[in-house]
Short mmCIF file of C-alpha atoms in Angstrom, two decimals:
data_model
loop_
_atom_site.label_atom_id
_atom_site.label_comp_id
_atom_site.label_asym_id
_atom_site.label_seq_id
_atom_site.Cartn_x
_atom_site.Cartn_y
_atom_site.Cartn_z
CA MET A 7 41.50 -96.24 -5.42
CA ARG A 8 41.86 -98.41 -8.56
CA SER A 9 39.86 -101.09 -6.80
CA SER A 10 36.83 -103.30 -7.30
CA GLN A 11 35.83 -102.36 -3.76
CA PRO A 12 34.00 -99.08 -3.06
CA LYS A 13 36.36 -96.49 -1.66
CA VAL A 14 34.59 -96.05 1.68
CA LEU A 15 34.85 -99.78 2.41
CA HIS A 16 38.63 -99.68 2.42
CA ALA A 17 39.79 -100.16 5.99
CA LEU A 18 41.87 -98.36 8.57
CA ALA A 19 42.90 -100.42 11.60
CA GLY A 20 40.54 -103.21 10.62
CA ARG A 21 37.39 -101.11 10.16
CA SER A 22 36.00 -99.50 7.02
CA MET A 23 36.29 -95.75 6.54
CA LEU A 24 32.48 -95.59 6.64
CA GLY A 25 32.53 -97.60 9.86
CA HIS A 26 34.90 -95.16 11.52
CA VAL A 27 32.69 -92.19 10.67
CA MET A 28 29.56 -93.99 11.88
CA ALA A 29 31.32 -94.95 15.11
CA ALA A 30 32.11 -91.28 15.70
CA VAL A 31 28.45 -90.44 15.03
CA THR A 32 27.30 -93.06 17.55
CA ALA A 33 29.78 -91.81 20.14
CA SER A 34 28.31 -88.31 19.67
CA ALA A 35 24.91 -89.58 20.88
CA ILE A 36 23.31 -88.99 17.46
CA ASP A 37 20.51 -91.49 16.98
CA ASN A 38 18.89 -90.28 13.74
CA VAL A 39 21.28 -91.35 10.99
CA ALA A 40 20.82 -91.16 7.22
CA VAL A 41 23.36 -92.59 4.77
CA VAL A 42 23.41 -91.48 1.14
CA ILE A 43 24.98 -93.98 -1.26
CA GLY A 44 25.45 -94.28 -4.99
CA PRO A 45 23.38 -96.61 -7.15
CA GLY A 46 24.31 -100.28 -7.06
CA HIS A 47 26.30 -99.99 -3.85
CA GLU A 48 24.45 -102.52 -1.73
CA ALA A 49 27.73 -103.46 -0.05
CA VAL A 50 28.03 -99.90 1.29
CA ALA A 51 24.45 -100.03 2.57
CA ALA A 52 25.15 -103.35 4.26
CA ASP A 53 28.27 -102.00 5.95
CA ALA A 54 26.35 -98.98 7.20
CA ALA A 55 23.67 -101.27 8.64
CA ARG A 56 26.32 -103.33 10.45
CA HIS A 57 27.51 -100.25 12.30
CA VAL A 58 24.18 -98.48 12.82
CA PRO A 59 21.33 -100.96 12.25
CA HIS A 60 18.65 -98.28 12.39
CA ALA A 61 20.34 -96.01 9.82
CA ARG A 62 18.10 -95.00 6.92
CA ILE A 63 19.62 -95.55 3.48
CA PHE A 64 19.03 -93.16 0.57
CA THR A 65 20.38 -93.41 -2.97
CA GLN A 66 21.72 -90.57 -5.09
CA ALA A 67 20.91 -91.83 -8.57
CA GLU A 68 22.79 -88.99 -10.31
CA ARG A 69 25.92 -87.28 -9.10
CA ARG A 70 24.87 -83.64 -9.13
CA GLY A 71 26.91 -82.25 -6.28
CA THR A 72 27.19 -82.40 -2.51
CA ALA A 73 24.03 -80.41 -1.75
CA HIS A 74 22.10 -82.62 -4.16
CA ALA A 75 23.46 -85.68 -2.33
CA VAL A 76 22.31 -84.38 1.05
CA LEU A 77 18.87 -83.60 -0.36
CA GLN A 78 18.37 -87.26 -1.21
CA ALA A 79 17.78 -87.66 2.51
CA SER A 80 15.11 -84.94 2.52
CA ALA A 81 12.63 -87.30 4.18
CA ALA A 82 14.98 -87.45 7.17
CA LEU A 83 15.87 -83.75 7.01
CA GLY A 84 12.24 -82.78 7.19
CA GLN A 85 11.97 -84.55 10.52
CA ALA A 86 15.04 -82.91 12.06
CA SER A 87 14.34 -80.95 15.21
CA GLY A 88 17.95 -80.43 16.25
CA PRO A 89 21.22 -79.79 14.43
CA VAL A 90 21.89 -81.57 11.14
CA ILE A 91 25.49 -82.75 10.74
CA VAL A 92 26.78 -83.54 7.26
CA LEU A 93 29.76 -85.91 7.25
CA PHE A 94 31.75 -87.63 4.52
CA ALA A 95 32.63 -91.32 4.65
CA ASP A 96 36.05 -90.69 3.12
CA THR A 97 37.03 -88.48 6.06
CA PRO A 98 37.42 -91.32 8.57
CA LEU A 99 39.62 -89.63 11.18
CA VAL A 100 36.98 -87.18 12.38
CA THR A 101 36.34 -87.60 16.09
CA ALA A 102 33.22 -87.60 18.22
CA GLY A 103 34.61 -84.55 20.00
CA THR A 104 34.65 -82.53 16.80
CA ILE A 105 31.12 -83.63 15.89
CA THR A 106 29.97 -82.57 19.35
CA ARG A 107 31.53 -79.15 18.87
CA LEU A 108 29.62 -78.76 15.59
CA ILE A 109 26.40 -79.64 17.42
CA ASP A 110 27.18 -77.18 20.21
CA ALA A 111 27.83 -74.36 17.74
CA VAL A 112 24.40 -74.82 16.15
CA ASN A 113 22.75 -75.06 19.55
CA ALA A 114 24.45 -71.74 20.39
CA GLY A 115 22.48 -70.06 17.62
CA ALA A 116 24.35 -70.54 14.33
CA GLY A 117 22.35 -71.39 11.22
CA VAL A 118 25.34 -72.93 9.45
CA VAL A 119 28.66 -74.05 10.89
CA ALA A 120 31.58 -75.04 8.67
CA LEU A 121 34.47 -77.16 9.88
CA GLY A 122 37.81 -75.61 9.02
CA PHE A 123 41.51 -76.36 9.40
CA HIS A 124 44.74 -74.48 8.88
CA ALA A 125 46.58 -76.15 6.02
CA ASP A 126 50.35 -76.31 5.79
CA ASP A 127 49.83 -75.92 2.04
CA PRO A 128 46.38 -74.50 1.27
CA THR A 129 46.75 -74.75 -2.50
CA GLY A 130 43.62 -76.26 -4.02
CA TYR A 131 41.48 -76.04 -0.89
CA GLY A 132 38.40 -73.88 -0.54
CA ARG A 133 38.95 -70.99 1.86
CA LEU A 134 36.76 -70.04 4.80
CA LEU A 135 36.39 -66.25 4.78
CA THR A 136 35.53 -64.62 8.09
CA VAL A 137 34.88 -61.15 9.47
CA ASP A 138 35.17 -60.70 13.23
CA GLY A 139 34.95 -64.48 13.67
CA ALA A 140 31.76 -64.86 11.63
CA LEU A 141 31.82 -66.94 8.46
CA THR A 142 30.99 -64.79 5.44
CA ALA A 143 31.74 -67.12 2.53
CA ILE A 144 33.40 -70.32 1.37
CA ARG A 145 35.50 -69.52 -1.66
CA GLU A 146 36.92 -72.18 -3.97
CA HIS A 147 40.64 -71.79 -4.62
CA LYS A 148 40.18 -71.12 -8.32
CA ASP A 149 37.66 -68.36 -7.60
CA ALA A 150 39.56 -66.71 -4.74
CA THR A 151 41.44 -63.43 -5.02
CA GLU A 152 45.11 -63.26 -4.15
CA ALA A 153 44.22 -61.74 -0.79
CA GLU A 154 41.72 -64.52 -0.11
CA ARG A 155 44.23 -67.17 -1.12
CA ALA A 156 46.64 -65.82 1.46
CA THR A 157 44.49 -67.22 4.26
CA THR A 158 45.33 -70.73 5.43
CA LEU A 159 41.92 -71.40 6.98
CA CYS A 160 40.51 -74.03 4.66
CA ASN A 161 37.22 -75.85 4.27
CA ALA A 162 37.16 -79.41 5.58
CA GLY A 163 33.80 -80.08 3.92
CA LEU A 164 31.97 -81.19 7.05
CA MET A 165 29.10 -78.94 8.00
CA ALA A 166 26.34 -78.44 10.54
CA LEU A 167 23.01 -76.78 9.86
CA SER A 168 20.14 -75.73 12.04
CA GLY A 169 17.45 -78.38 11.80
CA ALA A 170 14.77 -75.71 11.57
CA HIS A 171 16.34 -74.26 8.42
CA ALA A 172 18.33 -77.10 6.86
CA LEU A 173 15.84 -78.32 4.29
CA ALA A 174 14.89 -74.82 3.11
CA LEU A 175 18.56 -73.78 2.81
CA LEU A 176 19.48 -76.84 0.79
CA GLU A 177 16.48 -76.53 -1.52
CA ALA A 178 17.41 -72.89 -2.21
CA ILE A 179 20.86 -73.80 -3.53
CA GLY A 180 21.13 -73.46 -7.31
CA ASN A 181 23.48 -74.93 -9.89
CA VAL A 182 24.50 -71.88 -11.88
CA ASN A 183 28.20 -72.73 -12.09
CA ALA A 184 30.65 -74.23 -14.53
CA GLN A 185 29.90 -77.79 -13.42
CA GLY A 186 26.13 -77.35 -13.20
CA GLU A 187 26.18 -78.92 -9.73
CA TYR A 188 24.56 -78.10 -6.40
CA TYR A 189 27.25 -77.30 -3.85
CA LEU A 190 26.82 -77.70 -0.12
CA THR A 191 29.16 -74.76 0.42
CA ASP A 192 26.50 -72.44 -1.01
CA ALA A 193 24.48 -73.03 2.15
CA VAL A 194 26.52 -70.24 3.74
CA GLU A 195 25.30 -67.73 1.17
CA MET A 196 21.72 -68.96 1.51
CA ALA A 197 21.87 -68.65 5.28
CA ARG A 198 23.34 -65.15 5.27
CA SER A 199 20.72 -63.98 2.80
CA ARG A 200 18.13 -65.03 5.38
CA GLY A 201 19.87 -63.22 8.19
CA LEU A 202 21.18 -66.40 9.82
CA ARG A 203 24.54 -66.36 11.56
CA CYS A 204 27.28 -68.57 10.10
CA ALA A 205 30.26 -69.76 12.10
CA VAL A 206 33.48 -71.76 11.88
CA ILE A 207 35.01 -74.27 14.23
CA GLU A 208 38.49 -75.61 13.65
CA ALA A 209 40.07 -79.06 13.78
CA PRO A 210 43.63 -80.28 13.21
CA GLU A 211 44.50 -80.82 9.56
CA ALA A 212 45.28 -84.49 10.15
CA GLU A 213 41.80 -85.14 11.59
CA VAL A 214 39.96 -83.91 8.51
CA MET A 215 42.13 -85.35 5.78
CA GLY A 216 40.16 -86.95 2.98
CA ILE A 217 41.22 -90.29 1.53
CA ASN A 218 41.05 -90.67 -2.23
CA ASP A 219 43.93 -92.96 -3.17
CA ARG A 220 46.20 -95.65 -1.77
CA MET A 221 48.86 -93.18 -0.64
CA GLN A 222 46.34 -91.23 1.39
CA LEU A 223 44.95 -94.52 2.74
CA ALA A 224 48.43 -95.41 4.00
CA ARG A 225 48.79 -91.98 5.56
CA GLY A 226 45.39 -92.35 7.22
CA GLU A 227 46.41 -95.76 8.58
CA SER A 228 49.55 -94.23 10.03
CA LEU A 229 47.58 -91.48 11.76
CA MET A 230 45.03 -93.97 13.10
CA GLN A 231 47.81 -96.16 14.47
CA GLU A 232 49.35 -93.16 16.22
CA ARG A 233 46.03 -92.54 17.96
CA LEU A 234 45.64 -96.16 19.01
CA ARG A 235 49.20 -96.43 20.31
CA GLU A 236 48.83 -93.24 22.31
CA ALA A 237 45.54 -94.47 23.80
CA ALA A 238 47.14 -97.80 24.75
CA MET A 239 50.03 -96.13 26.53
CA GLN A 240 47.80 -93.60 28.26
CA GLY A 241 45.77 -96.58 29.48
CA GLY A 242 48.80 -98.05 31.22
CA ALA A 243 50.34 -100.40 28.64
CA THR A 244 54.03 -100.32 27.73
CA LEU A 245 54.96 -100.40 24.05
CA VAL A 246 58.69 -100.95 23.80
CA ASP A 247 58.82 -99.67 20.22
CA PRO A 248 55.43 -98.07 19.55
CA ALA A 249 55.97 -97.42 15.84
CA SER A 250 56.41 -101.16 15.16
CA VAL A 251 53.16 -102.26 16.84
CA HIS A 252 50.01 -102.47 14.71
CA PHE A 253 46.61 -102.24 16.39
CA SER A 254 43.05 -102.86 15.30
CA PHE A 255 40.38 -100.33 16.17
CA ASP A 256 38.99 -102.61 18.90
CA THR A 257 42.19 -103.85 20.56
CA VAL A 258 41.89 -103.70 24.36
CA LEU A 259 45.04 -103.67 26.52
CA GLY A 260 44.95 -103.76 30.30
CA ARG A 261 47.29 -102.03 32.72
CA ASP A 262 50.94 -103.08 32.87
CA VAL A 263 50.67 -105.05 29.63
CA MET A 264 54.05 -105.21 27.92
CA VAL A 265 54.13 -105.29 24.12
CA GLU A 266 57.49 -105.90 22.51
CA PRO A 267 58.39 -104.73 18.97
CA HIS A 268 56.75 -105.93 15.75
CA VAL A 269 53.48 -107.25 17.15
CA VAL A 270 50.29 -107.22 15.03
CA PHE A 271 46.86 -107.17 16.65
CA GLY A 272 44.00 -108.19 14.38
CA ARG A 273 40.39 -107.58 15.24
CA GLY A 274 38.80 -108.83 18.45
CA VAL A 275 41.77 -108.97 20.84
CA SER A 276 41.63 -108.27 24.55
CA ILE A 277 44.64 -108.55 26.86
CA ALA A 278 44.31 -108.51 30.63
CA ASP A 279 46.57 -106.77 33.13
CA GLY A 280 50.19 -107.79 33.35
CA ALA A 281 50.34 -109.95 30.23
CA VAL A 282 53.46 -109.89 28.04
CA ILE A 283 53.32 -110.08 24.25
CA HIS A 284 56.75 -110.87 22.94
CA ALA A 285 58.15 -109.72 19.62
CA PHE A 286 56.92 -110.75 16.18
CA SER A 287 53.63 -112.23 17.35
CA HIS A 288 50.36 -112.05 15.42
CA ILE A 289 47.13 -112.12 17.43
CA GLU A 290 43.52 -112.08 16.20
CA GLY A 291 40.21 -112.85 17.87
CA ALA A 292 41.83 -113.85 21.14
CA ALA A 293 41.35 -113.19 24.84
CA ILE A 294 44.58 -113.26 26.85
CA GLY A 295 44.41 -113.51 30.62
CA THR A 296 46.20 -111.82 33.49
CA ASN A 297 49.98 -112.29 33.53
CA ALA A 298 49.89 -114.59 30.51
CA SER A 299 52.84 -114.72 28.12
CA VAL A 300 52.75 -114.95 24.32
CA GLY A 301 55.62 -115.44 21.89
CA PRO A 302 57.98 -114.48 20.50
CA PHE A 303 56.93 -115.51 16.98
CA ALA A 304 53.54 -116.83 18.10
CA ARG A 305 50.30 -116.83 16.15
CA LEU A 306 46.95 -116.72 17.95
CA ARG A 307 43.95 -117.19 15.68
CA PRO A 308 40.26 -116.49 16.36
CA GLY A 309 38.66 -118.35 19.24
CA THR A 310 41.78 -118.52 21.38
CA THR A 311 41.42 -117.97 25.12
CA MET A 312 44.34 -117.98 27.55
CA ASP A 313 43.59 -118.02 31.26
CA ALA A 314 45.76 -116.34 33.88
CA GLY A 315 49.44 -117.26 33.75
CA ALA A 316 49.20 -119.41 30.63
CA ARG A 317 52.22 -119.42 28.34
CA ILE A 318 52.54 -119.73 24.58
CA GLY A 319 56.08 -119.73 23.26
CA ASN A 320 57.95 -119.29 20.00
CA PHE A 321 56.56 -120.68 16.76
CA VAL A 322 53.33 -121.85 18.36
CA GLU A 323 49.98 -121.53 16.59
CA ILE A 324 46.73 -121.67 18.55
CA LYS A 325 43.24 -121.68 17.00
CA ASN A 326 39.80 -121.99 18.62
CA ALA A 327 41.32 -123.34 21.80
CA VAL A 328 41.19 -122.68 25.53
CA LEU A 329 44.36 -122.80 27.63
CA GLY A 330 43.68 -123.14 31.33
CA GLU A 331 45.42 -121.31 34.11
CA GLY A 332 49.18 -121.81 34.03
CA ALA A 333 49.09 -124.14 31.00
CA LYS A 334 52.25 -124.17 28.86
CA VAL A 335 52.69 -124.62 25.13
CA ASN A 336 56.21 -123.39 24.78
CA HIS A 337 57.46 -124.04 21.26
CA LEU A 338 56.95 -125.39 17.74
CA THR A 339 53.41 -126.61 18.32
CA TYR A 340 49.93 -126.40 16.76
CA ILE A 341 46.90 -126.52 19.04
CA GLY A 342 43.57 -126.25 17.24
CA ASP A 343 40.02 -126.94 18.43
CA ALA A 344 41.19 -127.96 21.87
CA ASP A 345 40.78 -127.52 25.61
CA VAL A 346 44.03 -127.59 27.55
CA GLY A 347 43.59 -127.94 31.31
CA ALA A 348 45.21 -125.87 34.03
CA HIS A 349 48.97 -126.40 34.42
CA ALA A 350 49.14 -128.91 31.57
CA ASN A 351 52.41 -128.98 29.63
CA VAL A 352 52.46 -129.57 25.88
CA GLY A 353 55.87 -130.44 24.45
CA ALA A 354 57.60 -129.15 21.33
CA GLY A 355 56.42 -130.38 17.97
CA THR A 356 53.03 -131.54 19.26
CA ILE A 357 49.97 -131.11 17.04
CA THR A 358 46.28 -131.68 17.50
CA CYS A 359 45.08 -133.40 14.34
CA ASN A 360 41.72 -131.65 14.33
CA TYR A 361 40.59 -131.93 10.69
CA ASP A 362 39.68 -135.13 8.84
CA GLY A 363 39.18 -133.45 5.48
CA TYR A 364 35.49 -132.84 6.10
CA PHE A 365 34.90 -131.96 9.75
CA LYS A 366 36.75 -130.40 12.69
CA HIS A 367 37.07 -132.41 15.90
CA ARG A 368 38.06 -131.41 19.41
CA THR A 369 40.93 -132.50 21.65
CA THR A 370 40.77 -132.31 25.43
CA ILE A 371 43.92 -132.29 27.55
CA GLY A 372 43.23 -132.59 31.27
CA ALA A 373 44.61 -130.50 34.10
CA GLY A 374 48.22 -131.27 34.91
CA ALA A 375 48.69 -133.57 31.91
CA PHE A 376 52.09 -133.84 30.23
CA VAL A 377 52.30 -134.35 26.46
CA GLY A 378 55.76 -135.32 25.26
CA SER A 379 57.47 -133.71 22.30
CA ASN A 380 56.62 -134.62 18.73
CA SER A 381 53.26 -136.17 19.61
CA SER A 382 50.19 -136.23 17.39
CA LEU A 383 46.81 -136.17 19.10
CA VAL A 384 44.22 -137.40 16.59
CA ALA A 385 40.87 -135.81 17.43
CA PRO A 386 38.38 -136.48 18.76
CA VAL A 387 40.49 -137.60 21.68
CA SER A 388 40.83 -136.92 25.39
CA ILE A 389 43.99 -136.97 27.52
CA GLY A 390 43.04 -137.38 31.17
CA ALA A 391 44.04 -135.20 34.08
CA GLY A 392 47.59 -135.89 35.20
CA ALA A 393 48.19 -138.30 32.32
CA TYR A 394 51.46 -138.60 30.41
CA VAL A 395 51.93 -139.05 26.66
CA GLY A 396 55.32 -140.38 25.68
CA SER A 397 57.35 -138.41 23.16
CA GLY A 398 56.75 -139.31 19.54
CA SER A 399 53.37 -140.94 20.20
CA VAL A 400 50.39 -140.91 17.88
CA VAL A 401 47.37 -140.95 20.18
CA THR A 402 44.12 -142.14 18.63
CA ARG A 403 42.23 -143.32 21.73
CA ASP A 404 41.31 -141.61 24.99
CA VAL A 405 43.91 -141.75 27.78
CA ALA A 406 42.63 -142.21 31.33
CA ASP A 407 43.50 -139.90 34.20
CA GLY A 408 46.97 -140.52 35.56
CA SER A 409 47.92 -143.02 32.83
CA LEU A 410 50.93 -143.23 30.52
CA ALA A 411 50.23 -143.57 26.78
CA LEU A 412 52.93 -144.79 24.39
CA SER A 413 52.46 -145.33 20.70
CA ARG A 414 55.65 -145.77 18.70
CA ALA A 415 57.70 -148.49 17.06
CA GLN A 416 60.13 -150.52 19.19
CA GLN A 417 63.72 -149.30 18.87
CA VAL A 418 66.05 -151.75 17.12
CA GLU A 419 69.86 -151.44 17.14
CA LYS A 420 72.18 -153.19 14.61
CA PRO A 421 75.84 -152.98 15.67
CA GLY A 422 78.32 -152.09 12.91
CA TRP A 423 75.58 -151.32 10.36
CA ALA A 424 76.63 -147.69 9.80
CA ALA A 425 80.26 -148.54 8.94
CA ARG A 426 79.23 -151.28 6.51
CA PHE A 427 76.68 -149.01 4.85
CA GLN A 428 79.17 -146.15 4.39
CA ALA A 429 81.79 -148.44 2.89
CA ALA A 430 79.31 -149.90 0.42
CA MET A 431 78.09 -146.46 -0.66
CA LYS A 432 81.63 -145.11 -1.13
CA ALA A 433 82.50 -148.10 -3.31
CA ARG A 434 79.38 -147.62 -5.42
CA LYS A 435 80.12 -143.92 -5.84
CA ALA A 436 83.72 -144.66 -6.94
CA VAL A 437 82.43 -147.03 -9.62
CA ALA A 438 79.91 -144.45 -10.80
CA LYS A 439 82.66 -141.86 -11.38
CA HIS A 440 84.41 -144.17 -13.85
#
């Protein structure tokens, strides 16, 4: 990856590759989870614990092959009573459905089950060799005959083993090969030598793609986005231009939500039924209510809540604020650390001055209040219900319910001043040229 960050912590749709795999494990109702990491990768262990707090962490001090890596979790393997599923954190698109099929195949009597896929271009992949549907061997491309290379059924790497035999099979694997490593694929040979049946289940090639560089990461992101867009539309949301909308793994869209082109959803967004998200908006950590309207060109930052029918317009930024039912903040405005009451109207160019250089302070705008354009509300401050703030005001003290607050210099008019000023400036400029 050419990165200071461990590969499996690189993210797809706002969640690490490791996190995606562990989410699939959790969705498969697997509760005994072991994670094998490399030495010095405490960040990977911490990420695993965030997703599955009870996961047991094991360290592979030396890189001696995939079977050797799995054996580092021998303490967990020895306690396995059901199927053992071996997954790879750099294969983040694997689904819970596929993991369940691996489990089912072991429960149906297989000692080893390999996950395979038909590759458009199988060059370089290990081949899964079968006879009458039974898996007979996994052959590396370089070791395969021409006839074996002709098959497109390739090894995805993921594997399931019978819990009753897993530890013995793995311990029987040797390292007599050019690399001197212990390969998980040799479990098939070990199982067959013990009279155990070996099987294959298949998955789409896209689901089992491994990610090893930035190009593959981008491809994985694209595939993940396709899944999320499809799920959103199947759930009843309309995406006007699906390919231009970017989701996070946890984005929740209700029925009849309309999402216009070029919208980005960061983590932690939920949108209730009937809301409209207009084009070029960026939303993160926000809850948007029924029939609310956002954008275009709006930015909602974490902590934003919009109640039913609230409206946020173009070039508005909201952060850590609650907008009551039917409240309107239509354009060119910043609302941060604030509570805006139901049906309040905040005019263009208004800002809540929430930060004094050391601490954040809160602004409260009451129900039905009207804040005129180009106003500055210096927190902590409260605008009462039904109150008015005159345009251009700087409000530093609380405003009572139903009151009018004005804070601006008195307008002064000097007749003829503009003509005299222009004449003087033109004369000065003429002198300057000579």
